XYZ file of N, CA, C and O in Angstrom:
728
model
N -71.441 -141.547 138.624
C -71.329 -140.521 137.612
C -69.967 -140.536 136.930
O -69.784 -140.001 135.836
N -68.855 -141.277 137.737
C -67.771 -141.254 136.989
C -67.345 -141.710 135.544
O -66.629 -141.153 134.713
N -68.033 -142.928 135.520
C -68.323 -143.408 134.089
C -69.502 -143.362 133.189
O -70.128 -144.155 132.486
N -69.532 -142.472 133.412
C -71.239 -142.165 132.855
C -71.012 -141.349 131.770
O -70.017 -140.635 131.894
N -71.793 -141.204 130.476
C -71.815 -139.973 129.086
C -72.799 -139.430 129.300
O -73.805 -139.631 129.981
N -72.285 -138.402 128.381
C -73.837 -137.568 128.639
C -73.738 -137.848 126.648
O -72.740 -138.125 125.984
N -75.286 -137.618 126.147
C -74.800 -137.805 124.924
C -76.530 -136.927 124.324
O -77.567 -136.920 124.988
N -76.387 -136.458 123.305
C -77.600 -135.739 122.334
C -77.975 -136.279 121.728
O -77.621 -137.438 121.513
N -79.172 -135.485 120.983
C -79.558 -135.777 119.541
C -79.067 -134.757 118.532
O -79.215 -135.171 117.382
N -78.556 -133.613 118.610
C -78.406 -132.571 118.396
C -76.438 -132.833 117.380
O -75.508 -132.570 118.143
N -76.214 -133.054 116.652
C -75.082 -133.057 115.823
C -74.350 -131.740 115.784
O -74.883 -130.721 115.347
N -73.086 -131.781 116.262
C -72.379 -130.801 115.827
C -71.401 -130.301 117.161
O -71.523 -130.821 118.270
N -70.819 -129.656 116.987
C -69.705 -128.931 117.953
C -70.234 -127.816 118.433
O -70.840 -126.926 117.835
N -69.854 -127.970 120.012
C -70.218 -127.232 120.958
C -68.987 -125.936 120.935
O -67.810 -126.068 121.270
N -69.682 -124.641 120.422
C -68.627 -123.501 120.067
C -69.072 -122.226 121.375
O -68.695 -121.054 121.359
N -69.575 -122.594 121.976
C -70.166 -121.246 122.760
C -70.916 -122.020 124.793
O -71.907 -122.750 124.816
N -70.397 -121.741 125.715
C -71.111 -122.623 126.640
C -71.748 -120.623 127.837
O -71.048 -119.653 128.128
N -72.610 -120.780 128.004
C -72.530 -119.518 128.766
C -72.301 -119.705 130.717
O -72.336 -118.916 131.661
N -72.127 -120.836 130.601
C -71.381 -121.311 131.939
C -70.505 -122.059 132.262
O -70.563 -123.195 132.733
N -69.380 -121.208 131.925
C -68.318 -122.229 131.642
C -67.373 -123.066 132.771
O -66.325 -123.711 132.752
N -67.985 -122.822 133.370
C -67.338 -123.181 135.432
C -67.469 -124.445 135.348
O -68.492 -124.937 134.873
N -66.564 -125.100 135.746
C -67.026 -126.413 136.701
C -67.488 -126.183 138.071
O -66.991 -125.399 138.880
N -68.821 -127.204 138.295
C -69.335 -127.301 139.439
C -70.198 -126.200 139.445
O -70.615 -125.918 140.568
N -70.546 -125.577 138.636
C -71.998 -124.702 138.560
C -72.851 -124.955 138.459
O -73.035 -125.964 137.777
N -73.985 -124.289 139.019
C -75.379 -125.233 139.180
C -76.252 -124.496 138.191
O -76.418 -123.287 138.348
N -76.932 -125.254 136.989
C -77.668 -124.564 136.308
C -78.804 -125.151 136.043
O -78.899 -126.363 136.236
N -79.882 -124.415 135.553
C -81.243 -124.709 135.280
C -81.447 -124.790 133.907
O -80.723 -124.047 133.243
N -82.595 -125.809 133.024
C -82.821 -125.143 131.473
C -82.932 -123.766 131.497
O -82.248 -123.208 130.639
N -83.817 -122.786 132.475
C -83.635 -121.300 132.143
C -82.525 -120.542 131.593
O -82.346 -119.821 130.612
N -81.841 -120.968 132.584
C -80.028 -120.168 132.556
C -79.256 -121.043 131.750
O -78.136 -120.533 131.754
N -79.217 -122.247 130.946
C -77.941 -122.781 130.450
C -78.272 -122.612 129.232
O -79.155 -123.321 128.748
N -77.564 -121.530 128.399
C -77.266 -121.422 127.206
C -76.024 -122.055 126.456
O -74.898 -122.013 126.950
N -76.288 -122.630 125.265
C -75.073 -123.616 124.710
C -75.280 -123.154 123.231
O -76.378 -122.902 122.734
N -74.146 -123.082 122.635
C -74.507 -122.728 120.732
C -73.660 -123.984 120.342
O -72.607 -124.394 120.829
N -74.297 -124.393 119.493
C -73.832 -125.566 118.633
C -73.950 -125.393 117.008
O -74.768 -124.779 116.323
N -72.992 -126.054 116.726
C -73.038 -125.710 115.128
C -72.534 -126.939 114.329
O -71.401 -127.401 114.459
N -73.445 -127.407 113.522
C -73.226 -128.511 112.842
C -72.359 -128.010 111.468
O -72.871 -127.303 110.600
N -70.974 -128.492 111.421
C -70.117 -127.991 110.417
C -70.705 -128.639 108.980
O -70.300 -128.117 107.941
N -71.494 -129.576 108.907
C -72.189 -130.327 107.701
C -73.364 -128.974 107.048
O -73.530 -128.648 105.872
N -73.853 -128.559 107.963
C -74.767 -127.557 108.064
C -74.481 -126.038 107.241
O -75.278 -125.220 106.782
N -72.817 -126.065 107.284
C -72.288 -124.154 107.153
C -73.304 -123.983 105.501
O -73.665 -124.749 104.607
N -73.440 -122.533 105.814
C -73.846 -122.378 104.281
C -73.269 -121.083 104.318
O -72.942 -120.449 105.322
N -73.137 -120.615 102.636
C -72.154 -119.009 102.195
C -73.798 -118.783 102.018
O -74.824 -119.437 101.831
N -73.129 -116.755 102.294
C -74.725 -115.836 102.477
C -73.483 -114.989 101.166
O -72.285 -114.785 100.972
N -74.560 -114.802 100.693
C -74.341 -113.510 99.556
C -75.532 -112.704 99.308
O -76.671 -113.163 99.393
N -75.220 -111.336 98.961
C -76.222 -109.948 98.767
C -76.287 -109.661 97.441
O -75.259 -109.581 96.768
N -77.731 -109.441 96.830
C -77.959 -109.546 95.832
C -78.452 -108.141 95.591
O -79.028 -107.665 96.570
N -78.385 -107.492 94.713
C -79.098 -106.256 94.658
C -80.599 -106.692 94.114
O -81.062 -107.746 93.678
N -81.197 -105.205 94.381
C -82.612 -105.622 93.506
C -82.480 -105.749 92.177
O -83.219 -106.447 91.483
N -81.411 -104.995 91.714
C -81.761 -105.436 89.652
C -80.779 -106.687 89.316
O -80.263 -106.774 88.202
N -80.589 -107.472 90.142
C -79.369 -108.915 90.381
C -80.969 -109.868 90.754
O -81.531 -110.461 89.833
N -81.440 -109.886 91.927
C -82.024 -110.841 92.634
C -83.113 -111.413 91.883
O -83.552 -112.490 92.287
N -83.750 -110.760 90.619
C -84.886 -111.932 90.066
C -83.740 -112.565 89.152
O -84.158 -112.753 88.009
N -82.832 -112.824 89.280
C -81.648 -113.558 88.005
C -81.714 -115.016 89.112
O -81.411 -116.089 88.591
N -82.027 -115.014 90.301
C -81.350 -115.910 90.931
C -82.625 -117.189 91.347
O -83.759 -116.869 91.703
N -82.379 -117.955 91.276
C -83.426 -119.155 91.139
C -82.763 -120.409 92.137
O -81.607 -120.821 92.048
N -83.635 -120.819 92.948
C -83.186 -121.775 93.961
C -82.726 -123.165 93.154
O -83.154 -123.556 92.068
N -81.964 -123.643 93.806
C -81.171 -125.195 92.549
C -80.169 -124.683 91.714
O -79.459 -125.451 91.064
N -79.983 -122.960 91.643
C -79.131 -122.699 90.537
C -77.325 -123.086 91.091
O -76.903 -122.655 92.164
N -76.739 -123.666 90.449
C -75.093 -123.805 90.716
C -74.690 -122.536 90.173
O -75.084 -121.628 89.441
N -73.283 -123.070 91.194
C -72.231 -121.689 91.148
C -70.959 -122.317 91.629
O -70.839 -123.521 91.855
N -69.808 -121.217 91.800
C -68.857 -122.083 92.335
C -68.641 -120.648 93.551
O -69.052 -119.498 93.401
N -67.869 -121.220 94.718
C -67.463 -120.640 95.703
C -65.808 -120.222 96.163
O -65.157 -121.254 96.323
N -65.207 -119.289 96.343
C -63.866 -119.414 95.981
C -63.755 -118.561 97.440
O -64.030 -117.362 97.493
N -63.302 -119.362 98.647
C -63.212 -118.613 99.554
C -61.472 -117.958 99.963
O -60.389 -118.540 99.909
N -61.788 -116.658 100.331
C -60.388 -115.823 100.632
C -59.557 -116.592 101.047
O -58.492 -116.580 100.429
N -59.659 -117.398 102.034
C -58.446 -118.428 103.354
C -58.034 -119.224 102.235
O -56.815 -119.322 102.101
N -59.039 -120.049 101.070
C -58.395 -120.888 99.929
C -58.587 -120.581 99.109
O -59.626 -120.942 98.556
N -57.659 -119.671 98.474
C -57.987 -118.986 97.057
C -57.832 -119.782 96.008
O -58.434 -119.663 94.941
N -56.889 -120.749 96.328
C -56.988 -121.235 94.781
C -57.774 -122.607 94.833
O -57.182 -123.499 94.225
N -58.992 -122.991 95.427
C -60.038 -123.802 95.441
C -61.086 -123.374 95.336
O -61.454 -122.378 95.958
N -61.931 -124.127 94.397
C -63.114 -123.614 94.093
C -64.430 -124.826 94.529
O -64.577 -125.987 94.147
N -64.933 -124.310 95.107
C -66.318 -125.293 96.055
C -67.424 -125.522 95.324
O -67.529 -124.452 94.725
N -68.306 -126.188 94.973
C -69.014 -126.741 94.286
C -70.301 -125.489 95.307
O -70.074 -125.033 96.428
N -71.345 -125.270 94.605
C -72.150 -124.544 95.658
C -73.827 -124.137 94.890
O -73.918 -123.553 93.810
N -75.049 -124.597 95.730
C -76.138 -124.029 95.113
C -77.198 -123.673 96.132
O -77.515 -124.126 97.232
N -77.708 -122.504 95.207
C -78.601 -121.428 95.938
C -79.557 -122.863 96.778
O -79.706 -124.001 96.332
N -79.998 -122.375 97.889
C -81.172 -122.969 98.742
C -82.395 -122.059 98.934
O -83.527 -122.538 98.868
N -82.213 -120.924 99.140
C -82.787 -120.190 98.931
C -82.745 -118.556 98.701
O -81.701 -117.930 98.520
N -83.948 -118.030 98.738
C -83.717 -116.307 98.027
C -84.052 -115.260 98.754
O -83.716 -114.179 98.271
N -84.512 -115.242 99.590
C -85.062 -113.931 100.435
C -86.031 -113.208 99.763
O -85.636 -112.863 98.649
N -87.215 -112.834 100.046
C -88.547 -112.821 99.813
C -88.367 -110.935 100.033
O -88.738 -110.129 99.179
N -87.800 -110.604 101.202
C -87.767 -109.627 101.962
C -86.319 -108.696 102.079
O -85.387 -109.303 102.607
N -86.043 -107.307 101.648
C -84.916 -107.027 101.862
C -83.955 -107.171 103.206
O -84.533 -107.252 104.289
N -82.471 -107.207 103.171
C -81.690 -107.729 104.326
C -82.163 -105.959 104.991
O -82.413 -104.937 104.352
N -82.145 -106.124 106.000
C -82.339 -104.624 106.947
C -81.132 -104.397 107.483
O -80.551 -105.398 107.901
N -80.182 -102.587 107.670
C -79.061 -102.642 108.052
C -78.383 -102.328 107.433
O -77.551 -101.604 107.980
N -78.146 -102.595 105.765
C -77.872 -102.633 104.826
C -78.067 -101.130 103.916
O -79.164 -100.596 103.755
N -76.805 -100.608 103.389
C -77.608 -99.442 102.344
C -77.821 -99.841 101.300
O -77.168 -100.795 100.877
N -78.823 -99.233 100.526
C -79.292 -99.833 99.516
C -80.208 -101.131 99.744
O -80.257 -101.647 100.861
N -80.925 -101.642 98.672
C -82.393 -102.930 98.679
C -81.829 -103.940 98.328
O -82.084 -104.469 97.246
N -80.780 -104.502 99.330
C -80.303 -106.080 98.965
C -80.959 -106.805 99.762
O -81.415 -106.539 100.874
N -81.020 -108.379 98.740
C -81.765 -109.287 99.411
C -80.236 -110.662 99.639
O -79.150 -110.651 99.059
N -80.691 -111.550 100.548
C -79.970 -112.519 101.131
C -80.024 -113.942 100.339
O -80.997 -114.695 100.303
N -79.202 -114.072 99.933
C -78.626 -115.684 98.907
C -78.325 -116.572 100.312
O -77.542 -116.275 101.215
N -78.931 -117.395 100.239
C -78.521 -118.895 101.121
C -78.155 -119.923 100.445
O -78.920 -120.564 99.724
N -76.867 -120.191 100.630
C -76.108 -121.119 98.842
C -75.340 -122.140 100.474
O -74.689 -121.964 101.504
N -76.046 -123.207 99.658
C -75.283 -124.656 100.197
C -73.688 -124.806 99.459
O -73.382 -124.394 98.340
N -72.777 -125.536 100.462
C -71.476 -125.829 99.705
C -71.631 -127.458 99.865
O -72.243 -128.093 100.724
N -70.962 -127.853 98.884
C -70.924 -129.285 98.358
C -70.273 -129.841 99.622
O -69.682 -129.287 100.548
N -70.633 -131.368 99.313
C -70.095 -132.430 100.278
C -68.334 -131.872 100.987
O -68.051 -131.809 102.183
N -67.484 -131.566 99.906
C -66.263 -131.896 99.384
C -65.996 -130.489 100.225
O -64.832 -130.092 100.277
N -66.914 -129.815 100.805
C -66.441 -128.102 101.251
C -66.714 -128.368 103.131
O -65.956 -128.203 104.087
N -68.037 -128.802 103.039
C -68.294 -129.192 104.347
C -67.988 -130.450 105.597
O -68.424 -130.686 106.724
N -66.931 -131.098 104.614
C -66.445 -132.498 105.410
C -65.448 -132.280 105.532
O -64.915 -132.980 106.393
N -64.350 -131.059 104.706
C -63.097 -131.310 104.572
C -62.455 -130.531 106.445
O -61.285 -130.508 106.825
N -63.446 -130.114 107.074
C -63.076 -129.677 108.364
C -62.280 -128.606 108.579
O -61.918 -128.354 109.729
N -61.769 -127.570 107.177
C -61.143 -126.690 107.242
C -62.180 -125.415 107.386
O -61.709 -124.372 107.841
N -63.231 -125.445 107.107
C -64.004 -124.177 106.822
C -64.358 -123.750 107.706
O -65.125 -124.369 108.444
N -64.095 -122.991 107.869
C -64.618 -122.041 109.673
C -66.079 -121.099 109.586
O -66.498 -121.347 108.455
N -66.964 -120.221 110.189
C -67.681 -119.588 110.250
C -67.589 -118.434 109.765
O -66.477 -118.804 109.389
N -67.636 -117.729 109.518
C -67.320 -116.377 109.207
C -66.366 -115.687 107.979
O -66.198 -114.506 107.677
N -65.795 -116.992 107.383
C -65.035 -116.872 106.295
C -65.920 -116.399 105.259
O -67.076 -116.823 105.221
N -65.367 -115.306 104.154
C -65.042 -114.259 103.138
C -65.253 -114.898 102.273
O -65.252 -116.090 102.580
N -65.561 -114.591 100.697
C -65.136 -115.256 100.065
C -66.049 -114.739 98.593
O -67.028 -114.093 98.966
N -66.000 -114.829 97.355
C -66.525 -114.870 96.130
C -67.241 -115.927 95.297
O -66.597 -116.976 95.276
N -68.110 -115.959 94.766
C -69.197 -116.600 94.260
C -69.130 -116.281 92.901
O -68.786 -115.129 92.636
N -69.409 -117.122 91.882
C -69.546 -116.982 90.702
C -70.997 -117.910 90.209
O -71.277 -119.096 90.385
N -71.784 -116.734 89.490
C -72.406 -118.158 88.999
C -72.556 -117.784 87.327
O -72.413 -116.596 87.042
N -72.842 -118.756 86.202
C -73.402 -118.602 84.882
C -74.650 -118.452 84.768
O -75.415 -119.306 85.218
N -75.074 -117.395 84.175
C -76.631 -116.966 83.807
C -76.687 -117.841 82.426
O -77.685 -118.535 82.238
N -75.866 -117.827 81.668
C -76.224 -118.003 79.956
C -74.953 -118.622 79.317
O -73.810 -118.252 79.583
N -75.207 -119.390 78.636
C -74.105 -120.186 77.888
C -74.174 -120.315 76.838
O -75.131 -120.948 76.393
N -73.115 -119.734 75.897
C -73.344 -119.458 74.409
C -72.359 -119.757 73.834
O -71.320 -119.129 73.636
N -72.856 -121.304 73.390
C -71.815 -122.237 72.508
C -71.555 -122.161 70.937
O -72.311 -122.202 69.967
N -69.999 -122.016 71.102
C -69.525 -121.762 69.819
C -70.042 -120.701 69.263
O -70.870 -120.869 68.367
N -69.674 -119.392 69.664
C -70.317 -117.933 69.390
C -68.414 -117.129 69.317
O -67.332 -117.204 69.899
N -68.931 -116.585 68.442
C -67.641 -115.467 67.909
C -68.062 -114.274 68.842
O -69.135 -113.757 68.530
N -67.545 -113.850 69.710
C -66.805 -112.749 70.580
C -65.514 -111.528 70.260
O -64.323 -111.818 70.368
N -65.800 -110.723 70.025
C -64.863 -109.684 70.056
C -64.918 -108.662 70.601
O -66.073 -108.378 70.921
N -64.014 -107.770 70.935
C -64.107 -106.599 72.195
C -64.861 -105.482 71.862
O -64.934 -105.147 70.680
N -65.499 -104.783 72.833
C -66.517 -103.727 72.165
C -65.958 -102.799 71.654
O -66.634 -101.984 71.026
N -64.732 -102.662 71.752
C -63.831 -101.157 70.769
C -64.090 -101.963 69.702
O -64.419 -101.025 68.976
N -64.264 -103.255 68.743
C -64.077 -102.802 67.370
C -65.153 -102.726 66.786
O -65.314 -102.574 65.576
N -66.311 -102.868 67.963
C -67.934 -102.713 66.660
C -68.215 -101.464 67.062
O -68.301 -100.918 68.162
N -68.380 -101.013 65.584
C -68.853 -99.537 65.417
C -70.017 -99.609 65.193
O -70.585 -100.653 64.873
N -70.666 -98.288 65.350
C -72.435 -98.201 64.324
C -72.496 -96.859 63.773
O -71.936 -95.916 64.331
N -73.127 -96.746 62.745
C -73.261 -95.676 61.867
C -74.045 -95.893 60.436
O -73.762 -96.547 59.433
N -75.259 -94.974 60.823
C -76.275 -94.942 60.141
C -77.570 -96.436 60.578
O -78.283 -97.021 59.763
N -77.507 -96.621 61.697
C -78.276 -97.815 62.150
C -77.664 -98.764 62.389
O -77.710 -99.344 63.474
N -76.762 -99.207 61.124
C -75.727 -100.483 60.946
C -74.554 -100.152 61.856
O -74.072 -99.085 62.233
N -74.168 -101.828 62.150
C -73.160 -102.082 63.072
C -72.382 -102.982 62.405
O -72.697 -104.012 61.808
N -70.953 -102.275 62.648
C -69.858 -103.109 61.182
C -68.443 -103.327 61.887
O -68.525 -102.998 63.070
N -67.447 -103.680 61.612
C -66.294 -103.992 62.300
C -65.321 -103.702 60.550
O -65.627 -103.955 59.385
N -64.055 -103.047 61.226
C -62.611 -103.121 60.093
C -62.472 -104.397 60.045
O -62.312 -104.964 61.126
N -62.494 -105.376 58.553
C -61.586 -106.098 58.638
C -60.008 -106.369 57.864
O -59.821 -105.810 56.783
N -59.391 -106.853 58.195
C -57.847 -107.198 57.283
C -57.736 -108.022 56.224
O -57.183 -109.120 56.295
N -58.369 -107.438 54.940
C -58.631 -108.645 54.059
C -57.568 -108.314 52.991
O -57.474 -107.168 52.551
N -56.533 -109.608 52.453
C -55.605 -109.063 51.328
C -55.095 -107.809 51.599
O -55.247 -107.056 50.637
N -54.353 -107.124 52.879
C -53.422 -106.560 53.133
C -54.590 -105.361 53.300
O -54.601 -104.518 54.197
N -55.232 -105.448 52.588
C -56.470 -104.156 53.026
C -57.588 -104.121 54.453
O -57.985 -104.947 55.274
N -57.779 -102.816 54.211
C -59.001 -102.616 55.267
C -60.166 -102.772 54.817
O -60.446 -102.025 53.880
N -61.368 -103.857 55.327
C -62.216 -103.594 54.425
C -63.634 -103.763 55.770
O -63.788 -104.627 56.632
N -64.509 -102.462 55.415
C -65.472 -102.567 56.617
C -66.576 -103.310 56.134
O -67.003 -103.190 54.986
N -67.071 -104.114 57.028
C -67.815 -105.109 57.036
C -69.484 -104.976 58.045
O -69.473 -104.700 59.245
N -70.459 -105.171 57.450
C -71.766 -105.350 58.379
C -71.554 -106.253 59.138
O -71.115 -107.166 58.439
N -71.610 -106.672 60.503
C -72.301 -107.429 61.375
C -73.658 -107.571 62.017
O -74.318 -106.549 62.204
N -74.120 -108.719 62.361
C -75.469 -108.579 63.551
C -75.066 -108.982 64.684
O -75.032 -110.182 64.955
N -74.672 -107.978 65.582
C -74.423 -107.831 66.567
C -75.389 -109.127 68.188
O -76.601 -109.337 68.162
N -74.847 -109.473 68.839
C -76.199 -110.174 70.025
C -75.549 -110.028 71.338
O -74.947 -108.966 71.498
N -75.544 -110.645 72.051
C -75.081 -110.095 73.615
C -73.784 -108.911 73.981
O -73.068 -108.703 73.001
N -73.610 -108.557 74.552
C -72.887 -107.649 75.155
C -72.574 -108.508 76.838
O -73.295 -108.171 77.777
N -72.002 -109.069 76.953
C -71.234 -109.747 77.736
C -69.910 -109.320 78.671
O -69.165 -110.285 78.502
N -69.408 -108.643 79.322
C -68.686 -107.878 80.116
C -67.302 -107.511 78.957
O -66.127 -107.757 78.687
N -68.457 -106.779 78.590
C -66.780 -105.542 77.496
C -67.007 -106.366 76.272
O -66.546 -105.715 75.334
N -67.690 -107.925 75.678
C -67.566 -108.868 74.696
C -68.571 -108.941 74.245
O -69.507 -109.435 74.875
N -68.725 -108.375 72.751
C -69.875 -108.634 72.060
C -70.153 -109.813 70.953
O -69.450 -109.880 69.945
N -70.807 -110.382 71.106
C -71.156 -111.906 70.293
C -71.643 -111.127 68.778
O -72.442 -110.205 68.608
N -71.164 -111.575 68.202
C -71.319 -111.402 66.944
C -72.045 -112.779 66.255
O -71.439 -113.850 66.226
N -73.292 -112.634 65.753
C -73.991 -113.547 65.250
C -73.777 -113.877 63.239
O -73.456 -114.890 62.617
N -74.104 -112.624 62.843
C -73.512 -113.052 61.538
C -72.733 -112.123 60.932
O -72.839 -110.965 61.336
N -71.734 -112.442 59.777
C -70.920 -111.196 59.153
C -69.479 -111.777 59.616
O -68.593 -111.883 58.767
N -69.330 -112.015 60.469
C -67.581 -112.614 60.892
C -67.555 -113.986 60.990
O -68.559 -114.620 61.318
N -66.710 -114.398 60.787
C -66.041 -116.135 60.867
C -64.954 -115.644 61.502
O -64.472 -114.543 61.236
N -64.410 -116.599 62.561
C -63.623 -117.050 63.398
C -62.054 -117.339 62.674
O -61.877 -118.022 61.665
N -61.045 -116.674 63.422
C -59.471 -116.406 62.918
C -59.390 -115.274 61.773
O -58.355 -115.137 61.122
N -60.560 -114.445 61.548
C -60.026 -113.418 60.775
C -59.517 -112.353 61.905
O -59.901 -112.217 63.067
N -58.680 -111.758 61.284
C -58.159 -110.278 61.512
C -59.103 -109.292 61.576
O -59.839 -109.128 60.603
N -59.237 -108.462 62.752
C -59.658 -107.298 62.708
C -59.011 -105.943 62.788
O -57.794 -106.093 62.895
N -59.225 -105.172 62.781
C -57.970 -103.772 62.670
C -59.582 -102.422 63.496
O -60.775 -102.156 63.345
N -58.485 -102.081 64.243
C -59.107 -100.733 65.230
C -58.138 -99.903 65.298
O -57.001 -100.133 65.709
N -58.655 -98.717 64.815
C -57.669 -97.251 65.316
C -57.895 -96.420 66.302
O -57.128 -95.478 66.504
């Protein structure tokens, strides 16, 4: 037995033994072992119910965990949870998001680590954006001040997304004019 291995099929690091003695005698009944394949880790995120039909398995995101804040992990949903998480206040459901090669080989990532998720719903190329203080509405129409020849001059827009505080402006503005808000 002196030169002898013992060896698995089972990949991964042995993090948990529930008999940790040498020279203890154990049975399959009694020998509990946890293993965890670090190739394996995946980030869990909580979705609310008016969040969770946004989320679609294959969708990318990036992962920005607390311990490495200023790295961002390549990362996509695996799956969605069918069923709310229980325990929980409020009707959240459970995100199972894989991290890229480049997150799970690098041997720094531990279990239980924190961390923020970003993902893009919608991408809207080459779209004029401005802050929601300067579109007004009045009388149906939605118009913005602009700075034309030293003057104020109010202008119609057609307004389209509302984007966190940023409203896309579809027609009525061109890009590098001046706007003016009081």
């Amino acid at each position: 037995l002196k030169f002898s291995s013992l060896y698995t099929p089972i990949e991964g690091l042995v993090t948990k033994v529930d008999s940790p003695l040498a020279g203890q005698n154990i049975t399959p009944s009694t020998a509990t072992f946890e293993v965890i394949n670090p190739k394996s880790l995946y980030f869990s995120a909580l979705a609310d119910q008016t969040e969770v039909t946004k989320f679609k398995v294959g969708q990318k995101g990036q992962v920005t965990l607390d311990s490495f804040p200023e790295k961002k992990y390549e990362a996509t949903v695996e799956s969605v949870a069918f069923t709310p998480k229980s325990g929980e206040t409020g009707t959240v459901y459970e995100l199972k998001i894989s991290l890229g090669s480049e997150a799970t080989e690098s041997g720094s990532i531990r279990m239980g680590m924190t961390g923020d998720i970003e993902f893009m719903f919608r991408e809207i190329k080459n779209a004029v954006a401005i802050p929601a203080g300067y579109v007004k509405t009045e009388n149906k129409k939605t118009y913005v001040t602009v700075m034309a020849n030293n003057k104020q001059e109010k202008r119609e827009v057609v307004a389209g997304a509302n984007i966190d505080g940023m409203i896309e402006i579809i027609s009525g503005l061109q890009e590098n004019e001046v706007l003016y808000s009081n």
